[in-house]
Amino acid sequence: MPTVRDLQAMAGEEPITMLTAYDAVTASIVDDTGVDIILVGDSMGNAVLGHDDTLPVTLDEMASRVGAVARGADDALVVADMPFLSFGADESESIQNCGRMLKEEGANAVKLESGPHTVELTERLTELGIPTMAHLGLTPQSVNQTGYTRQATGREEAEEILDLAREHEAAGAFALVLEHIPANLAAQVTETVDIPTIGIGAGGDCDGQVLVFTDVVGLSERSPPFAEQFGDVRGEVANAVDEYIDAVESGEFPGESHSHTEDELDDLY
């Protein structure tokens, strides 16, 4: 399993791969492929739990999913995405919530949707031995303020992201997710900081890339414009279910090989 130092050493040398997972089966599949980082994203809210956004995801739901992923992954670094209002309001509570993901659920690190309010928290978490990944640009937990549109398209906001990247690096963040920002801004952030940058809709100059699992394999009905579907799992699942229904309705399933009989039970009635 790579440590955060191993990942930092990859910056600028070898592309870092990160995918989300939300259960042990998916984590095992993703882990076997050799992905570097598995993010248990709060994207589970709209990816697998049926919500319109990430805000309803609870700390207990995240903890349950983090534990499942940690049990399914042997080699990848498991990062717990801290859900809305599980951090930031009270430092002590934030630390307890983040620590729970490592101490009780088996994560190796946490991720915070970041801003000026998370700089001191990142420093404190790092001091306590909780590796922390920062996240700038489009932060879905701020959907009611920003929407899901591209961020940092103006100079002032771009400069703010650059400044926050430096501040979180200085605070001890081991890596930085950059979401849905101009590629030339992401390139400048990557050049400015020494910690790895992991892009999602931020161009190809970042040190790594992350996407949501359901988008990558083609399970999502809709994907964001910066995602790519590398398979059609949704179609394959639908075909398999159709075949199952046809087999049951036709009497083909179950067959003799799918059950057994006991002679001594023939005369119960």
Coordinates of C-alpha atoms in Angstrom, one line a residue:
M1 CA 0.0 0.0 0.0
P2 CA 1.5 3.4 -0.9
T3 CA 2.0 5.9 1.8
V4 CA 1.3 9.6 1.4
R5 CA 5.1 10.1 1.0
D6 CA 5.1 7.5 -1.8
L7 CA 2.4 9.5 -3.6
Q8 CA 4.2 12.7 -3.1
A9 CA 7.3 11.2 -4.7
M10 CA 5.2 10.4 -7.8
A11 CA 4.4 14.1 -8.4
G12 CA 5.9 15.1 -11.7
E13 CA 7.4 11.6 -12.2
E14 CA 4.5 9.2 -12.7
P15 CA 0.8 9.8 -13.2
I16 CA -1.3 9.2 -10.1
T17 CA -4.6 7.4 -10.6
M18 CA -7.6 7.8 -8.3
L19 CA -11.1 6.4 -8.5
T20 CA -14.1 6.4 -6.2
A21 CA -15.6 3.3 -4.7
Y22 CA -18.5 2.9 -2.2
D23 CA -18.5 -0.8 -1.3
A24 CA -16.2 -3.7 -0.8
V25 CA -16.9 -5.5 -4.1
T26 CA -16.2 -2.4 -6.2
A27 CA -13.1 -1.6 -4.0
S28 CA -11.7 -5.0 -4.6
I29 CA -12.2 -4.7 -8.4
V30 CA -10.6 -1.3 -8.5
D31 CA -7.8 -2.3 -6.1
D32 CA -6.9 -5.3 -8.3
T33 CA -6.4 -3.0 -11.3
G34 CA -3.5 -1.3 -9.5
V35 CA -5.2 2.1 -9.0
D36 CA -3.1 4.3 -6.5
I37 CA -5.9 5.9 -4.5
I38 CA -9.5 4.9 -3.8
L39 CA -11.6 7.8 -2.7
V40 CA -14.8 7.0 -0.8
G41 CA -16.4 10.1 -2.1
D42 CA -19.5 11.9 -0.8
S43 CA -20.4 11.6 -4.5
M44 CA -22.1 8.5 -3.2
G45 CA -25.0 10.9 -2.5
N46 CA -26.0 11.2 -6.2
A47 CA -24.0 8.3 -7.6
V48 CA -25.5 5.4 -5.5
L49 CA -27.9 6.7 -2.9
G50 CA -30.4 8.5 -5.1
H51 CA -30.0 12.0 -3.9
D52 CA -29.8 15.1 -6.2
D53 CA -26.5 16.2 -4.6
T54 CA -24.0 15.3 -2.0
L55 CA -25.4 17.3 0.9
P56 CA -27.7 14.6 2.5
V57 CA -24.8 12.2 3.0
T58 CA -24.3 11.6 6.7
L59 CA -21.2 10.9 8.8
D60 CA -22.6 7.4 9.7
E61 CA -23.2 6.6 6.0
M62 CA -19.7 7.7 5.1
A63 CA -18.2 5.7 8.0
S64 CA -20.1 2.5 6.9
R65 CA -18.9 2.9 3.3
V66 CA -15.4 3.7 4.3
G67 CA -15.2 0.6 6.4
A68 CA -16.5 -1.5 3.5
V69 CA -14.0 -0.1 1.0
A70 CA -11.1 -0.5 3.4
R71 CA -12.1 -4.2 3.9
G72 CA -12.2 -4.6 0.1
A73 CA -8.9 -2.9 -0.8
D74 CA -5.5 -4.3 0.0
D75 CA -3.1 -2.1 -1.9
A76 CA -4.6 1.3 -2.7
L77 CA -4.5 4.2 -0.4
V78 CA -8.1 4.7 1.0
V79 CA -9.2 8.3 1.4
A80 CA -12.4 9.2 3.3
D81 CA -14.3 12.2 1.9
M82 CA -15.7 14.1 4.8
P83 CA -19.3 14.9 4.3
F84 CA -21.1 18.2 4.6
L85 CA -21.1 19.7 8.1
S86 CA -18.9 16.9 9.5
F87 CA -16.0 19.4 9.7
G88 CA -15.5 23.1 9.9
A89 CA -18.0 24.2 12.5
D90 CA -16.1 23.0 15.6
E91 CA -12.5 22.0 15.5
S92 CA -12.7 19.4 18.2
E93 CA -15.7 17.7 16.6
S94 CA -14.1 18.0 13.2
I95 CA -11.0 16.2 14.5
Q96 CA -13.1 13.5 16.1
N97 CA -15.0 12.9 12.9
C98 CA -11.9 12.7 10.8
G99 CA -10.1 10.5 13.3
R100 CA -13.0 8.1 13.3
M101 CA -12.5 7.3 9.6
L102 CA -8.9 6.2 10.4
K103 CA -9.3 4.7 13.8
E104 CA -12.6 2.8 13.4
E105 CA -13.1 2.4 9.7
G106 CA -9.6 1.8 8.3
A107 CA -9.1 4.7 6.0
N108 CA -5.6 6.0 5.4
A109 CA -6.4 9.6 5.0
V110 CA -9.3 12.1 4.7
K111 CA -10.3 14.7 2.1
L112 CA -11.8 18.1 2.9
E113 CA -13.6 20.4 0.5
S114 CA -11.4 23.3 1.2
G115 CA -11.4 27.1 1.7
P116 CA -10.0 29.7 4.0
H117 CA -11.8 27.9 6.9
T118 CA -9.9 24.6 6.4
V119 CA -6.3 25.8 6.5
E120 CA -6.0 25.7 10.3
L121 CA -7.9 22.4 10.5
T122 CA -5.6 20.9 7.9
E123 CA -2.6 21.9 10.0
R124 CA -4.1 20.4 13.2
L125 CA -5.2 17.2 11.5
T126 CA -1.7 16.8 10.1
E127 CA -0.1 17.4 13.5
L128 CA -2.3 14.6 14.9
G129 CA -1.3 12.1 12.3
I130 CA -4.4 12.3 10.1
P131 CA -3.1 12.8 6.5
T132 CA -5.3 15.3 4.8
M133 CA -6.1 15.9 1.1
A134 CA -7.4 19.4 0.1
H135 CA -9.9 20.1 -2.6
L136 CA -10.3 23.4 -4.4
G137 CA -12.2 24.7 -7.4
L138 CA -15.7 23.2 -7.8
T139 CA -16.6 21.9 -4.3
P140 CA -20.0 20.2 -4.6
Q141 CA -20.9 20.8 -0.9
S142 CA -21.1 24.5 -1.9
V143 CA -23.6 23.8 -4.6
N144 CA -26.2 26.2 -3.1
Q145 CA -23.6 29.0 -3.5
T146 CA -21.8 28.1 -6.7
G147 CA -23.9 25.6 -8.6
Y148 CA -22.0 22.9 -10.6
T149 CA -20.5 25.4 -13.1
R150 CA -16.8 25.8 -14.0
Q151 CA -14.9 27.7 -11.3
A152 CA -12.1 30.3 -11.3
T153 CA -12.8 31.7 -14.7
G154 CA -11.9 35.2 -13.6
R155 CA -8.5 36.4 -12.4
E156 CA -9.5 37.2 -8.8
E157 CA -10.9 33.8 -8.1
A158 CA -8.0 32.1 -9.9
E159 CA -5.6 34.0 -7.7
E160 CA -7.5 33.0 -4.6
I161 CA -7.3 29.3 -5.6
L162 CA -3.5 29.7 -6.1
D163 CA -3.2 31.3 -2.7
L164 CA -5.3 28.6 -1.0
A165 CA -3.2 25.9 -2.7
R166 CA -0.1 27.4 -1.2
E167 CA -1.7 27.8 2.2
H168 CA -2.9 24.2 2.4
E169 CA 0.4 22.9 1.3
A170 CA 2.1 24.9 4.1
A171 CA -0.6 23.6 6.5
G172 CA 0.5 20.0 5.7
A173 CA -2.0 18.8 3.0
F174 CA -0.3 15.8 1.3
A175 CA -2.2 16.3 -2.0
L176 CA -4.7 18.6 -3.7
V177 CA -7.8 17.9 -5.8
L178 CA -8.5 20.5 -8.4
E179 CA -12.0 20.3 -9.8
H180 CA -13.6 21.9 -12.9
I181 CA -11.2 24.8 -13.2
P182 CA -9.4 26.1 -16.3
A183 CA -6.6 23.8 -17.4
N184 CA -4.1 26.7 -17.5
L185 CA -4.9 27.6 -13.9
A186 CA -4.5 24.0 -12.8
A187 CA -1.1 23.9 -14.6
Q188 CA 0.1 26.9 -12.7
V189 CA -1.1 25.5 -9.4
T190 CA 0.7 22.2 -10.2
E191 CA 3.9 24.2 -11.0
T192 CA 3.6 26.3 -7.9
V193 CA 3.1 23.6 -5.2
D194 CA 5.3 20.6 -4.5
I195 CA 2.4 18.3 -3.3
P196 CA 0.6 16.3 -6.0
T197 CA -2.3 17.8 -7.8
I198 CA -5.1 15.5 -8.8
G199 CA -7.4 16.9 -11.5
I200 CA -11.0 16.3 -12.4
G201 CA -12.1 18.5 -15.2
A202 CA -8.9 20.5 -14.8
G203 CA -6.8 19.4 -17.8
G204 CA -3.9 17.1 -18.3
D205 CA -1.1 19.0 -16.5
C206 CA -2.1 17.8 -13.0
D207 CA 0.0 15.1 -11.4
G208 CA -2.9 12.7 -11.4
Q209 CA -6.6 12.3 -12.3
V210 CA -9.7 11.2 -10.5
L211 CA -13.2 10.3 -11.7
V212 CA -16.3 8.8 -10.2
F213 CA -16.5 5.0 -10.7
T214 CA -20.0 4.9 -12.0
D215 CA -19.0 7.4 -14.7
V216 CA -15.9 5.5 -15.7
V217 CA -17.6 2.1 -16.2
G218 CA -20.8 3.5 -17.7
L219 CA -23.3 3.0 -14.9
S220 CA -24.4 6.6 -14.7
E221 CA -27.4 7.8 -16.6
R222 CA -25.7 11.2 -17.0
S223 CA -22.1 12.1 -16.6
P224 CA -20.4 15.5 -16.3
P225 CA -18.8 17.0 -19.4
F226 CA -15.3 16.4 -18.1
A227 CA -15.9 12.7 -17.5
E228 CA -15.3 9.8 -19.9
Q229 CA -17.2 6.5 -20.0
F230 CA -14.7 3.6 -20.6
G231 CA -17.4 0.9 -20.6
D232 CA -21.1 0.1 -20.7
V233 CA -21.7 -1.7 -17.5
R234 CA -25.2 -0.3 -17.3
G235 CA -26.0 -1.9 -20.6
E236 CA -24.4 -5.2 -19.6
V237 CA -26.3 -5.3 -16.3
A238 CA -29.6 -4.6 -18.1
N239 CA -28.9 -7.4 -20.6
A240 CA -28.1 -9.8 -17.7
V241 CA -31.3 -8.9 -15.9
D242 CA -33.4 -9.3 -19.1
E243 CA -31.9 -12.8 -19.6
Y244 CA -32.7 -13.7 -16.0
I245 CA -36.4 -12.6 -16.4
D246 CA -36.7 -14.4 -19.7
A247 CA -35.3 -17.6 -18.1
V248 CA -37.6 -17.5 -15.1
E249 CA -40.7 -16.8 -17.2
S250 CA -39.9 -19.5 -19.7
G251 CA -39.2 -22.1 -17.0
E252 CA -35.6 -22.5 -18.1
F253 CA -34.4 -21.3 -14.7
P254 CA -34.0 -22.9 -12.2
G255 CA -32.9 -26.1 -13.9
E256 CA -32.1 -29.5 -12.2
S257 CA -28.5 -28.3 -11.6
H258 CA -29.7 -25.4 -9.5
S259 CA -31.5 -27.5 -6.8
H260 CA -31.5 -30.9 -5.2
T261 CA -34.0 -33.5 -3.8
E262 CA -34.0 -35.8 -0.8
D263 CA -35.9 -39.2 -1.4
E264 CA -36.9 -39.5 2.3
L265 CA -38.9 -36.3 2.0
D266 CA -41.2 -37.5 -0.8
D267 CA -43.9 -38.8 1.5
L268 CA -44.3 -36.0 4.0
Y269 CA -48.0 -35.6 3.1

